[in-house]
Coordinates of C-alpha atoms in Angstrom, one line a residue:
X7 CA -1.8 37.3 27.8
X8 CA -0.9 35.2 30.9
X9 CA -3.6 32.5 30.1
X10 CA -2.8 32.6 26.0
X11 CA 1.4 31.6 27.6
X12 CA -0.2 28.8 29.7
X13 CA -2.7 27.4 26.7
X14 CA 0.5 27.7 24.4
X15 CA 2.8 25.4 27.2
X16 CA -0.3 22.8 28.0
X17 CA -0.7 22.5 24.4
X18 CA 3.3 22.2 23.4
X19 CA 3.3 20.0 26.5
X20 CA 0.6 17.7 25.4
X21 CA 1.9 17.9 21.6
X22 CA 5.7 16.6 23.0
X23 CA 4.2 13.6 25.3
X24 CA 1.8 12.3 22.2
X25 CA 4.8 12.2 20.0
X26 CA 7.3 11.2 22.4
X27 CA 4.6 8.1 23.2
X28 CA 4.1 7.4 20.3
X29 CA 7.3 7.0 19.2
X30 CA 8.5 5.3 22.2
X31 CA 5.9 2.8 21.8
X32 CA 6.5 1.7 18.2
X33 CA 10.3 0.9 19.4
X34 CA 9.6 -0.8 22.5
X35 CA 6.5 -2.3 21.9
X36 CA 6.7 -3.1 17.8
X37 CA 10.4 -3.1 17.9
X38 CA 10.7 -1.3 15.0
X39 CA 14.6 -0.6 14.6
X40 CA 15.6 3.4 15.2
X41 CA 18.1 3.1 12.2
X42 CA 17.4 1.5 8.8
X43 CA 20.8 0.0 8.4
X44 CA 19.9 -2.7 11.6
X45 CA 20.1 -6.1 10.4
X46 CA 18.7 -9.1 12.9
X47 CA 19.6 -13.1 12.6
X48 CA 16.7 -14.9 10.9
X49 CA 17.0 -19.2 10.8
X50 CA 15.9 -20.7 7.3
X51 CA 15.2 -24.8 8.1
X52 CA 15.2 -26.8 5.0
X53 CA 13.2 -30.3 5.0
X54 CA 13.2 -32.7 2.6
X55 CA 11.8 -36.2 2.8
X56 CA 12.4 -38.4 0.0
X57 CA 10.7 -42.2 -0.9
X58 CA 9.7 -44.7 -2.8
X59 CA 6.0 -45.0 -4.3
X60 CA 4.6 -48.1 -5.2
X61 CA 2.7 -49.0 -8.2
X62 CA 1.6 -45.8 -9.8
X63 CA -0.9 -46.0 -6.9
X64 CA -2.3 -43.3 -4.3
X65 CA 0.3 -42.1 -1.7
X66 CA -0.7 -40.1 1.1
X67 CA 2.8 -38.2 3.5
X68 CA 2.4 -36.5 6.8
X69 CA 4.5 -34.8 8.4
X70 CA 4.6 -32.8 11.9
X71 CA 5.5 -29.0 11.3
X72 CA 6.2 -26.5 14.1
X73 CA 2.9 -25.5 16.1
X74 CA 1.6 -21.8 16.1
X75 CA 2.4 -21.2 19.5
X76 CA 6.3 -22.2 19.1
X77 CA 8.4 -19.5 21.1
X78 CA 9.6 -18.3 18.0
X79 CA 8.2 -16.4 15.5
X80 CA 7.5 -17.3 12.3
X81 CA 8.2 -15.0 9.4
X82 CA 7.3 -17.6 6.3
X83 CA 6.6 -21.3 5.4
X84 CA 6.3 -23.0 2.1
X85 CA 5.2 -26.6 0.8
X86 CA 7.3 -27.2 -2.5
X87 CA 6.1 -30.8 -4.1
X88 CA 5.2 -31.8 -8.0
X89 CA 2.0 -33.3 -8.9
X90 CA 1.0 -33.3 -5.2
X91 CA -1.7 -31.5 -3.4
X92 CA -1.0 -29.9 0.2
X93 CA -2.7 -29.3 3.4
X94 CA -2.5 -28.1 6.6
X95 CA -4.2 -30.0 9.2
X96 CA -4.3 -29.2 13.6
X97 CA -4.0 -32.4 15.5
X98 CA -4.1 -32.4 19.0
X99 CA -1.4 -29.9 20.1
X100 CA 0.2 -30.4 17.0
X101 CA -0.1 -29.0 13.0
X102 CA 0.6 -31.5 10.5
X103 CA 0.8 -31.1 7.3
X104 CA -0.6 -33.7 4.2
X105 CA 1.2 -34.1 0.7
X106 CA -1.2 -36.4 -1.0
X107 CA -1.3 -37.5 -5.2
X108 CA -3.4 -40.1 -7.1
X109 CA -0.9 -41.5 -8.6
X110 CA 3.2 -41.8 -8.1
X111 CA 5.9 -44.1 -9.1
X112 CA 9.6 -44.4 -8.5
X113 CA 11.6 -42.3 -6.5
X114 CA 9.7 -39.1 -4.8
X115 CA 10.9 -35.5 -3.4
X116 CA 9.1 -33.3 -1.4
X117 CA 10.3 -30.1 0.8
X118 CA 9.2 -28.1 3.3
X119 CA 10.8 -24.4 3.9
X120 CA 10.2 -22.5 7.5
X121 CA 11.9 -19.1 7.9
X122 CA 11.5 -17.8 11.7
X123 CA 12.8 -15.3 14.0
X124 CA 14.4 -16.1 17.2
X125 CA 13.0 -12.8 18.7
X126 CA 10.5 -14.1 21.7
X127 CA 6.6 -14.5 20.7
X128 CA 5.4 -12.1 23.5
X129 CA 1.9 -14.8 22.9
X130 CA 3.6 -17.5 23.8
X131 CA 2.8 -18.3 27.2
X132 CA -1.0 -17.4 26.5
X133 CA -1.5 -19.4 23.3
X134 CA 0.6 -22.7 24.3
X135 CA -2.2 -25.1 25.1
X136 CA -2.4 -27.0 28.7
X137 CA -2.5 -30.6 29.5
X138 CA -4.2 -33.4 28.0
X139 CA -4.5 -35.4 31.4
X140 CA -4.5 -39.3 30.9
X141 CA -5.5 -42.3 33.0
X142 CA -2.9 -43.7 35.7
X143 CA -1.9 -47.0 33.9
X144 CA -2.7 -50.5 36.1
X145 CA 0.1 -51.9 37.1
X146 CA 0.9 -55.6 38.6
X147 CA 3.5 -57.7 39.8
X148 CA 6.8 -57.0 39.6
X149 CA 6.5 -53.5 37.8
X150 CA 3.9 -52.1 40.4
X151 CA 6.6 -52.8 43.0
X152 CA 9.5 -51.7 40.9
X153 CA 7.7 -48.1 40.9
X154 CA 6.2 -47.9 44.1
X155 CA 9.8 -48.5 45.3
X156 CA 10.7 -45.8 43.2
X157 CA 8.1 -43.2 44.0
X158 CA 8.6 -43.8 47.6
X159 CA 12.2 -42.1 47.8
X160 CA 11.1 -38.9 44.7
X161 CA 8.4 -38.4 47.4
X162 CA 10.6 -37.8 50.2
X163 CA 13.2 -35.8 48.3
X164 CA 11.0 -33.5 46.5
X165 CA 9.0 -29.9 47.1
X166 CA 6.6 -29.8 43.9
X167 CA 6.2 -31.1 40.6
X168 CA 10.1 -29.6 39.0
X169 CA 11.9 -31.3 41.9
X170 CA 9.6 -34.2 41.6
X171 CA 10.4 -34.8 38.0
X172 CA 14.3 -34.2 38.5
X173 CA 14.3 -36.5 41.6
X174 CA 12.9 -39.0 39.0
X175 CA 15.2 -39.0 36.2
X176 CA 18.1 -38.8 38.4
X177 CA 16.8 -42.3 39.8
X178 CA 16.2 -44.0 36.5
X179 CA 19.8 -42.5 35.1
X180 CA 21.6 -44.3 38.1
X181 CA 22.6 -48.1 36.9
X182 CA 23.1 -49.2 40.3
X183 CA 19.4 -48.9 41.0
X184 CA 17.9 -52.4 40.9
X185 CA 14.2 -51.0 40.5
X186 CA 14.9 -48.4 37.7
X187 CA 17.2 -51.4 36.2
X188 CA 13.9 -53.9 35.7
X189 CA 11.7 -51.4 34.2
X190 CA 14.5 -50.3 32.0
X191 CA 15.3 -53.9 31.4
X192 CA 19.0 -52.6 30.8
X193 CA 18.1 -50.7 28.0
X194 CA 19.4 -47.7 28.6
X195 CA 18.4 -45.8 25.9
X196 CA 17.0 -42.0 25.6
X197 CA 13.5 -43.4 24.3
X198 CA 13.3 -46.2 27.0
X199 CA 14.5 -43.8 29.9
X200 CA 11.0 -41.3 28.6
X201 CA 8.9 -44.4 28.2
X202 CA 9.9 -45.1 31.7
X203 CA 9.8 -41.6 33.4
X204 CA 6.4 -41.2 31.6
X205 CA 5.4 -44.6 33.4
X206 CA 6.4 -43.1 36.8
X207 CA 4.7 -39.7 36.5
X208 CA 1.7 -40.9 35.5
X209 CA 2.0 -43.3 37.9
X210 CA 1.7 -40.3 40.3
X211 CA -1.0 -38.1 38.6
X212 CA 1.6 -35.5 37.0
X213 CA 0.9 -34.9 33.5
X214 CA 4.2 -35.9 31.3
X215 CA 4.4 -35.9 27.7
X216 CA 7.4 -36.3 25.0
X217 CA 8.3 -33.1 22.8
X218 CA 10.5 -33.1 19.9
X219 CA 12.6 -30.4 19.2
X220 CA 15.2 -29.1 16.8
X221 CA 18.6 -27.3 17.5
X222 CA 19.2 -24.1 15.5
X223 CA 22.7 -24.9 14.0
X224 CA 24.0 -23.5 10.8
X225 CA 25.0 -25.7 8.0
X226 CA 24.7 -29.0 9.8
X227 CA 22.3 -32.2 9.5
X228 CA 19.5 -32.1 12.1
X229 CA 18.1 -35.2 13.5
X230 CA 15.2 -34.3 15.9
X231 CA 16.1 -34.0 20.2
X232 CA 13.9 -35.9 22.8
X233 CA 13.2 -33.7 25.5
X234 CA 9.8 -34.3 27.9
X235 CA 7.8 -31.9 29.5
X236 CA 5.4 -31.7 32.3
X237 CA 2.7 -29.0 33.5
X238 CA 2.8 -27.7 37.1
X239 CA -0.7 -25.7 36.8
X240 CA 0.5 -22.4 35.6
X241 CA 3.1 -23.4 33.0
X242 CA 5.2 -26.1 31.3
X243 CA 8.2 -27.4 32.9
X244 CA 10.9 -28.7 29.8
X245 CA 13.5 -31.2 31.3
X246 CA 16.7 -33.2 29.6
X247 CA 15.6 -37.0 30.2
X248 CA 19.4 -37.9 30.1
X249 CA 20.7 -34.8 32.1
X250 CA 17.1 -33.8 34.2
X251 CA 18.6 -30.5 33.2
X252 CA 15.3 -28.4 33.1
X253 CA 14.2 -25.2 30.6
X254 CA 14.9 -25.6 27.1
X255 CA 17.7 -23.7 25.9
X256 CA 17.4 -20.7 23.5
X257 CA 18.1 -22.5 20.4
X258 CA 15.3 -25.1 20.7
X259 CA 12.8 -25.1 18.5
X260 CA 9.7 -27.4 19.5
X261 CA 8.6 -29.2 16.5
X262 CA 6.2 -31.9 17.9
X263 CA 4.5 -33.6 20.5
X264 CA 3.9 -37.2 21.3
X265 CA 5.0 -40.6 20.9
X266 CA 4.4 -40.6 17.2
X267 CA 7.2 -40.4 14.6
X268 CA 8.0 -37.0 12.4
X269 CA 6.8 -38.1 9.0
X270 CA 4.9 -40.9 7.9
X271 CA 4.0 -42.4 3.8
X272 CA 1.2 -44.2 2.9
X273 CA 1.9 -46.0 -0.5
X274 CA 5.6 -45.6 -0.2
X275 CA 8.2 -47.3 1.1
X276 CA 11.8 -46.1 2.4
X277 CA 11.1 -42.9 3.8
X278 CA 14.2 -40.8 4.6
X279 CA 14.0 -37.1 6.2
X280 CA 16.6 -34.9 5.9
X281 CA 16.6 -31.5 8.2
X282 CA 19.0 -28.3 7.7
X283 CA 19.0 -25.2 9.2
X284 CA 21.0 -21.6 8.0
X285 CA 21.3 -18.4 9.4
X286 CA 20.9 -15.2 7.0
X287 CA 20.4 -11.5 7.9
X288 CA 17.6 -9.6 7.4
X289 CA 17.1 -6.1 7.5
X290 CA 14.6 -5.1 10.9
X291 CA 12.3 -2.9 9.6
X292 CA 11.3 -5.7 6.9
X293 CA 11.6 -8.1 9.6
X294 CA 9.3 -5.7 12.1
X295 CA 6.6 -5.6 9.3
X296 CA 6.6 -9.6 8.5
X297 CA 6.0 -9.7 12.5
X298 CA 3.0 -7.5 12.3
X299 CA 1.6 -9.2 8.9
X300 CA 1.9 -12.3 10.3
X301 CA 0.4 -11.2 13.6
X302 CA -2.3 -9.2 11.5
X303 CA -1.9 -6.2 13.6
X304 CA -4.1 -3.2 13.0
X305 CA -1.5 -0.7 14.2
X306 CA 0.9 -1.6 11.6
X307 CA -1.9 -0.9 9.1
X308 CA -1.8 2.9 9.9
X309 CA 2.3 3.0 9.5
X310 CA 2.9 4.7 6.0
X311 CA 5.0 1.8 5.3
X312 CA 2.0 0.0 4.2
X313 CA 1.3 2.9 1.5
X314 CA 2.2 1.9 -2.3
X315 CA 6.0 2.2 -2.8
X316 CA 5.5 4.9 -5.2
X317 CA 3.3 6.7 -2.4
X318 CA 6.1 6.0 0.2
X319 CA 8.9 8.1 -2.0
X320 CA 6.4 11.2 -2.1
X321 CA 6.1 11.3 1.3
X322 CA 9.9 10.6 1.9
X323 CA 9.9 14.0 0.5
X324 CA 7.0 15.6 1.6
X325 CA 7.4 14.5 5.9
X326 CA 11.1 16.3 5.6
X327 CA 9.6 19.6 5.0
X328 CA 8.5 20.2 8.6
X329 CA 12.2 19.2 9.5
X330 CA 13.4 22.2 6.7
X331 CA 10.8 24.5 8.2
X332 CA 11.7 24.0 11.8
X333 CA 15.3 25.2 10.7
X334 CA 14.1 28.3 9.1
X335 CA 12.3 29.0 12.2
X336 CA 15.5 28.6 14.6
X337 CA 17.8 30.6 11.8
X338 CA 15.3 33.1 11.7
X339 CA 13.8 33.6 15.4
X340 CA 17.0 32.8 17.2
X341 CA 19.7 33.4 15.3
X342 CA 18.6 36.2 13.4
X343 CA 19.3 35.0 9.6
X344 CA 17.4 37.7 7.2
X345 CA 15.5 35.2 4.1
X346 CA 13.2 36.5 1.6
X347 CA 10.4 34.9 3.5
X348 CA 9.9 31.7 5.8
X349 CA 9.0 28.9 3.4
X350 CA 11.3 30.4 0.4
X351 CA 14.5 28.6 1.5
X352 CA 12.9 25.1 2.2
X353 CA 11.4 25.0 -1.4
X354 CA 14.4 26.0 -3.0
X355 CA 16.2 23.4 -0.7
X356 CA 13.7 20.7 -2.1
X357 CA 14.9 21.8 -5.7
X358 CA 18.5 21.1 -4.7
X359 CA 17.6 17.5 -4.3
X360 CA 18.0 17.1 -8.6
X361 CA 20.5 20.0 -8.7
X362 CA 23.1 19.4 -6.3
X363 CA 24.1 22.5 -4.2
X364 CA 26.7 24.0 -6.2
X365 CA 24.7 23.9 -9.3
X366 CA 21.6 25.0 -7.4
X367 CA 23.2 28.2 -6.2
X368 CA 24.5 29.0 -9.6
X369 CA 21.6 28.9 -11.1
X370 CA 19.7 30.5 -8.4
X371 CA 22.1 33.2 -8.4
X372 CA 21.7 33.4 -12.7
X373 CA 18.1 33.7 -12.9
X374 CA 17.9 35.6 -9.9
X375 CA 20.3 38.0 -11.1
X376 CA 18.9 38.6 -14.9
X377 CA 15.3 38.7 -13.1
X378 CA 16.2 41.5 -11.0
X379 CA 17.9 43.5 -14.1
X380 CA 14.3 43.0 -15.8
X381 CA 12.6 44.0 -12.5
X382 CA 14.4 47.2 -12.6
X383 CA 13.7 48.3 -15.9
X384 CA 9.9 47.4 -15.6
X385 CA 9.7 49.9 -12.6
X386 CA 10.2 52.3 -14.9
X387 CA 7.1 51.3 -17.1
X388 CA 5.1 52.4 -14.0
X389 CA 2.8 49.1 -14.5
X390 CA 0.7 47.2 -12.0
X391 CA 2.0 44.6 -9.3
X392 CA -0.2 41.7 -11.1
X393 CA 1.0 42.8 -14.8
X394 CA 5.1 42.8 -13.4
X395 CA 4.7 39.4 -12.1
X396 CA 3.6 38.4 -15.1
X397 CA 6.2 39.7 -17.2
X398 CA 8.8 38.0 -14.7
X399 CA 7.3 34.7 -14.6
X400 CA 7.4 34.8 -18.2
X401 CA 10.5 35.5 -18.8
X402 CA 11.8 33.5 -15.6
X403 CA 10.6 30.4 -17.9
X404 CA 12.7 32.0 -21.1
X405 CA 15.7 31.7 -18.8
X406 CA 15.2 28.5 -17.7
X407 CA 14.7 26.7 -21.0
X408 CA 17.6 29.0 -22.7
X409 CA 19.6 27.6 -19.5
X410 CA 18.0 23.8 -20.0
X411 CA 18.8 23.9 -24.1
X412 CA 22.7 25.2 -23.9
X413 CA 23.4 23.2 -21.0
X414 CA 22.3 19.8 -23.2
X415 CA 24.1 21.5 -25.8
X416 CA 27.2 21.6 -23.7
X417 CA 26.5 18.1 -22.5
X418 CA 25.8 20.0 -19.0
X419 CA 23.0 17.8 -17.8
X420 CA 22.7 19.6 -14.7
X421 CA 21.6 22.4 -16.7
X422 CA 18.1 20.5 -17.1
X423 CA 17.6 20.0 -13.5
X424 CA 16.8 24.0 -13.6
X425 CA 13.1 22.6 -14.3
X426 CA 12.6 21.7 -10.9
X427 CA 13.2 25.1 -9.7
X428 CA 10.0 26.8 -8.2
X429 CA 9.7 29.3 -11.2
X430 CA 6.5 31.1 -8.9
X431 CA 8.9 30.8 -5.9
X432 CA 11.8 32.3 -8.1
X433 CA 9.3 35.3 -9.2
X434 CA 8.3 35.9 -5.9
X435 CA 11.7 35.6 -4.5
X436 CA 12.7 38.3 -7.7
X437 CA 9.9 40.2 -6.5
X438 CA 10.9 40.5 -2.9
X439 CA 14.2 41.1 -3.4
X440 CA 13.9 44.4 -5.9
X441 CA 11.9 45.8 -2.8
X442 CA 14.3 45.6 -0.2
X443 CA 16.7 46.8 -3.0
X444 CA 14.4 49.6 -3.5
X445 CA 13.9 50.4 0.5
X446 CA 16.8 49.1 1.9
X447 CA 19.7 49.4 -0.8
X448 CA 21.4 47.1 -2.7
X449 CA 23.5 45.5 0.0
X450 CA 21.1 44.7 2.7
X451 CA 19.3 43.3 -0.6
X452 CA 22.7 40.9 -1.5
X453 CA 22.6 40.0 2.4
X454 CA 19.4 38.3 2.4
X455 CA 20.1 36.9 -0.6
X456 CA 22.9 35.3 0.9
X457 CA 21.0 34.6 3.7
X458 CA 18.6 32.9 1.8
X459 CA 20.6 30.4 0.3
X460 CA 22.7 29.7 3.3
X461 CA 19.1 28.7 5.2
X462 CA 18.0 26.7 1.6
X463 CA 22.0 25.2 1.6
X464 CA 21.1 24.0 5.3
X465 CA 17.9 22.9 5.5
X466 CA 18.7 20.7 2.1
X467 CA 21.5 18.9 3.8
X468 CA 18.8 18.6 6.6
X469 CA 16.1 17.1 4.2
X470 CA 18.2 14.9 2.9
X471 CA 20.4 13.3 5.7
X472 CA 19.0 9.8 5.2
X473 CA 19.1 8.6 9.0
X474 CA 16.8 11.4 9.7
X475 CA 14.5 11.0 6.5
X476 CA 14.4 7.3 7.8
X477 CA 13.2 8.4 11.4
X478 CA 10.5 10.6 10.3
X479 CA 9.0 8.3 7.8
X480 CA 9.3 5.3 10.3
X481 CA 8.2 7.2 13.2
X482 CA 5.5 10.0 12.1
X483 CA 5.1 10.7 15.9
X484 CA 8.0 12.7 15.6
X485 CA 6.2 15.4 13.5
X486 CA 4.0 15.9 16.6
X487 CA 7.5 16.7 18.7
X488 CA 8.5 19.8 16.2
X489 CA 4.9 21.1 16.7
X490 CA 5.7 21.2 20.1
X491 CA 9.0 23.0 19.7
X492 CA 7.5 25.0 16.8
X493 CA 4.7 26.5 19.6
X494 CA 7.5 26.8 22.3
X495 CA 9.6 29.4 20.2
X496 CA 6.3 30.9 18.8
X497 CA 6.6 33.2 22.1
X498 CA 10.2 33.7 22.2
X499 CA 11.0 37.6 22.3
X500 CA 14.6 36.9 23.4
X501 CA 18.0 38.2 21.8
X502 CA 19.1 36.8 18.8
X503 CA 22.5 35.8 18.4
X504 CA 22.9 38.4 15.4
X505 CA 21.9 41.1 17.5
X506 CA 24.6 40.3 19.8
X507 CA 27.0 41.4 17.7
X508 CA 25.2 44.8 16.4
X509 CA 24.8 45.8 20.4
X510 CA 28.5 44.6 21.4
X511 CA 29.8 47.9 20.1
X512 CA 27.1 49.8 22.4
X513 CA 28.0 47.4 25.7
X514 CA 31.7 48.2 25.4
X515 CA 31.1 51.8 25.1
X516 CA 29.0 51.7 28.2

């Protein structure tokens, strides 16, 4: 008996840690939200680029979009255009995308829709490509002095590659330096200070390259921000050209890479880009499954949320019953609560979904009530067990379409919900009931009667508490957990709390 208790505790044991795991994984790892009323920020950037074609002839627009390994994850993109075909096309670090027609005239519209996530792309770092190193450029007269002058002092002041590149821009920023003045030629703006800072750390073998980014601000015009960006062998290194402030703050988004500009049209003329970007909710367990579409991952395959929606509302219904079950267990094993039988109460709880408790104990108390008067006066045909239920069944149905016709008659729609009542679980329950009349008497039978539908009462409210019906269908691990508790209480052989009370009398006396 010993080793049966220890295979019982390994097993609950085992049955509790898969669960628990598995569980714990899909919030922590999927983040899949614990409550269905979580809502997260998602960004919705609007482009729309607008121009004039020329001649009813060919005309040919591309335009940078945000690469696949942005920080940021995205949830949905869309190409909106007339008359114009669209593709997709990877250039260098980049994706660019081509809106191309045979023929347009006069003035043209095209858009481009990106909906994203600011929650971190956990790929990021891996998928993010590396360097493309280029050539030192050759420099002479007055410009290779003008940097060797420069590089001299960023040498002396700098550890590695980020103090290095902060040492630089911090030279070129400063207008009383005469060398970062000439190759400036006091033009002091943000392209010319990158042009220049690219000169310098090429100058000494550190890769440097110009990215193009886009701040995530509701409801206002977006123009594209110049940041650059160097690799120190492990990662890249984002710095402010103006500032030298490095790591790019939280709401940057990196659209592009390179010198070139964001758009471009070929048979068009006066091309003007307009960016926007708004913030909308959206709730997190859609968002946690356009996340693991987008990623294509397998896991999320096996989550019930990827069964047909009228699948999903059966088993809404169907993954509750455990939670119902392990009620009746507790009321019955701990507590003490008399039922007609252990899966009685759940299946008349179900039926209380369409019938609403009040009406559900009337009319379990009704049919119960006429099917025990035609119980009783059956026993006195002296007929067989099999023949009896018959007879009941039958006339449980009578009942219930007598109940279903006068309640429409009576504009009592509830009265029609009676349909949905077990009737094989109402015979049975009939059944049961006349016995413990019969061997018990008729009070201990109105006890478990009671009993009954206080455990169907409770375990409906417990089926249909939403949070909970959310949880279970979200996270089927949990189903694993009331095994576990389930084969914990299957050796309990404690007191139960009723029995409490029927001994307290005998304690006192003693």
């Amino acid at each position: 008996m010993k080793g049966v208790k220890l295979h019982v505790r390994v097993l609950a044991l085992a049955l509790l840690l898969i669960g628990a795991g598995s569980t714990a994984w899909q919030i922590f790892v999927l983040n899949i939200p614990i409550s269905s009323d979580t809502t997260e920020p998602v960004w919705v950037i609007d482009t729309k680029l607008s121009f004039n074609a020329r001649d009813n002839g060919p005309v040919k627009v591309q335009m940078y979009v945000p690469p696949a390994w942005s920080k940021f994850i995205t949830l949905n993109e869309s190409f909106i255009s007339k008359s114009y075909g669209v593709n997709t096309d990877i250039v260098g670090d980049n994706r660019q995308a081509v809106w191309s027609a045979r023929r347009a005239e006069g003035n043209q519209q095209l858009f481009y829709r990106l909906m994203l996530t600011q929650r971190s792309n956990s790929r990021f770092s891996e998928s993010e490509p590396g360097p493309q190193f280029s050539e030192s450029p050759e420099l002479i007269g007055v410009e290779k002095v003008a940097v060797d002058a420069l590089l001299k002092p960023i040498r002396e002041h700098s550890a590695d590659i980020e103090t290095f590149i902060r040492e630089a821009i911090k030279l070129i920023n400063e207008p009383s330096n005469d060398n970062a003045r000439l190759l400036l030629g006091n033009v002091y703006t943000q392209d010319n200070k990158s042009r220049v800072l690219e000169l310098l750390l090429s100058s000494a073998h550190i890769p440097v390259e110009r990215v193009h980014t886009l701040r995530l601000v509701s409801s206002v015009a977006q123009s594209s921000e110049l940041w650059m960006r160097s690799y120190n062998g492990k990662r890249w290194l984002y710095f402010n050209p103006e500032t030298g402030t490095q790591g790019l703050p939280s709401d940057r988004l990196v659209w592009w890479t390179g010198d070139e500009p964001m758009a471009t049209v070929e048979g068009g003329r006066n091309l003007k880009i307009e960016v926007t970007a708004n913030q909308k909710t959206m709730n997190s367990i859609m968002l946690a499954q356009s996340i693991a579409e987008r990623k294509e991952n397998k896991f999320w395959a096996l989550s019930l949320y990827d069964l047909p929606l009228q699948s999903q509302q059966t088993f809404e219904i169907i993954l509750m019953i455990p939670i119902g079950v392990m009620l009746i267990l507790l009321l019955r094993n701990v507590v003490g609560l008399e039922t007609l039988g252990t899966f009685t109460p759940v299946l008349i709880g179900l039926a209380f979904r369409e019938t609403e408790v009040f009406w559900g104990i009337i009319l379990f108390t009704v049919i119960t009530a006429l099917g025990l008067s035609l119980r009783s006066y059956l026993e006195h045909l002296h007929l067989q067990l099999l023949s009896r239920l018959s007879v009941v069944l039958t006339f449980v149905v009578i009942i219930m379409a007598l109940i279903s016709v006068l309640g429409h008659r009576l504009g009592l729609d509830r009265g029609l919900s009676i349909a949905l009542f077990p009737m094989v679980i109402l015979t049975m329950s009939i059944e049961r009931m006349s016995i413990v009349w019969e061997e018990r008497g008729g009070l201990h039978a109105g006890k478990v009667g009671i009993g009954t539908l206080i455990a169907a009462t409770l375990s409906h409210l417990m089926m249909t508490y939403e949070p909970w019906a959310y949880f279970v269908f979200t996270f089927p691990g949990m189903l694993l957990v009331f095994m576990s508790l389930m084969l914990a209480l299957g050796h309990y052989r404690g007191y139960r709390l009723t029995e409490l009370f029927r001994f307290n009398a005998m304690i006192k006396g003693k």
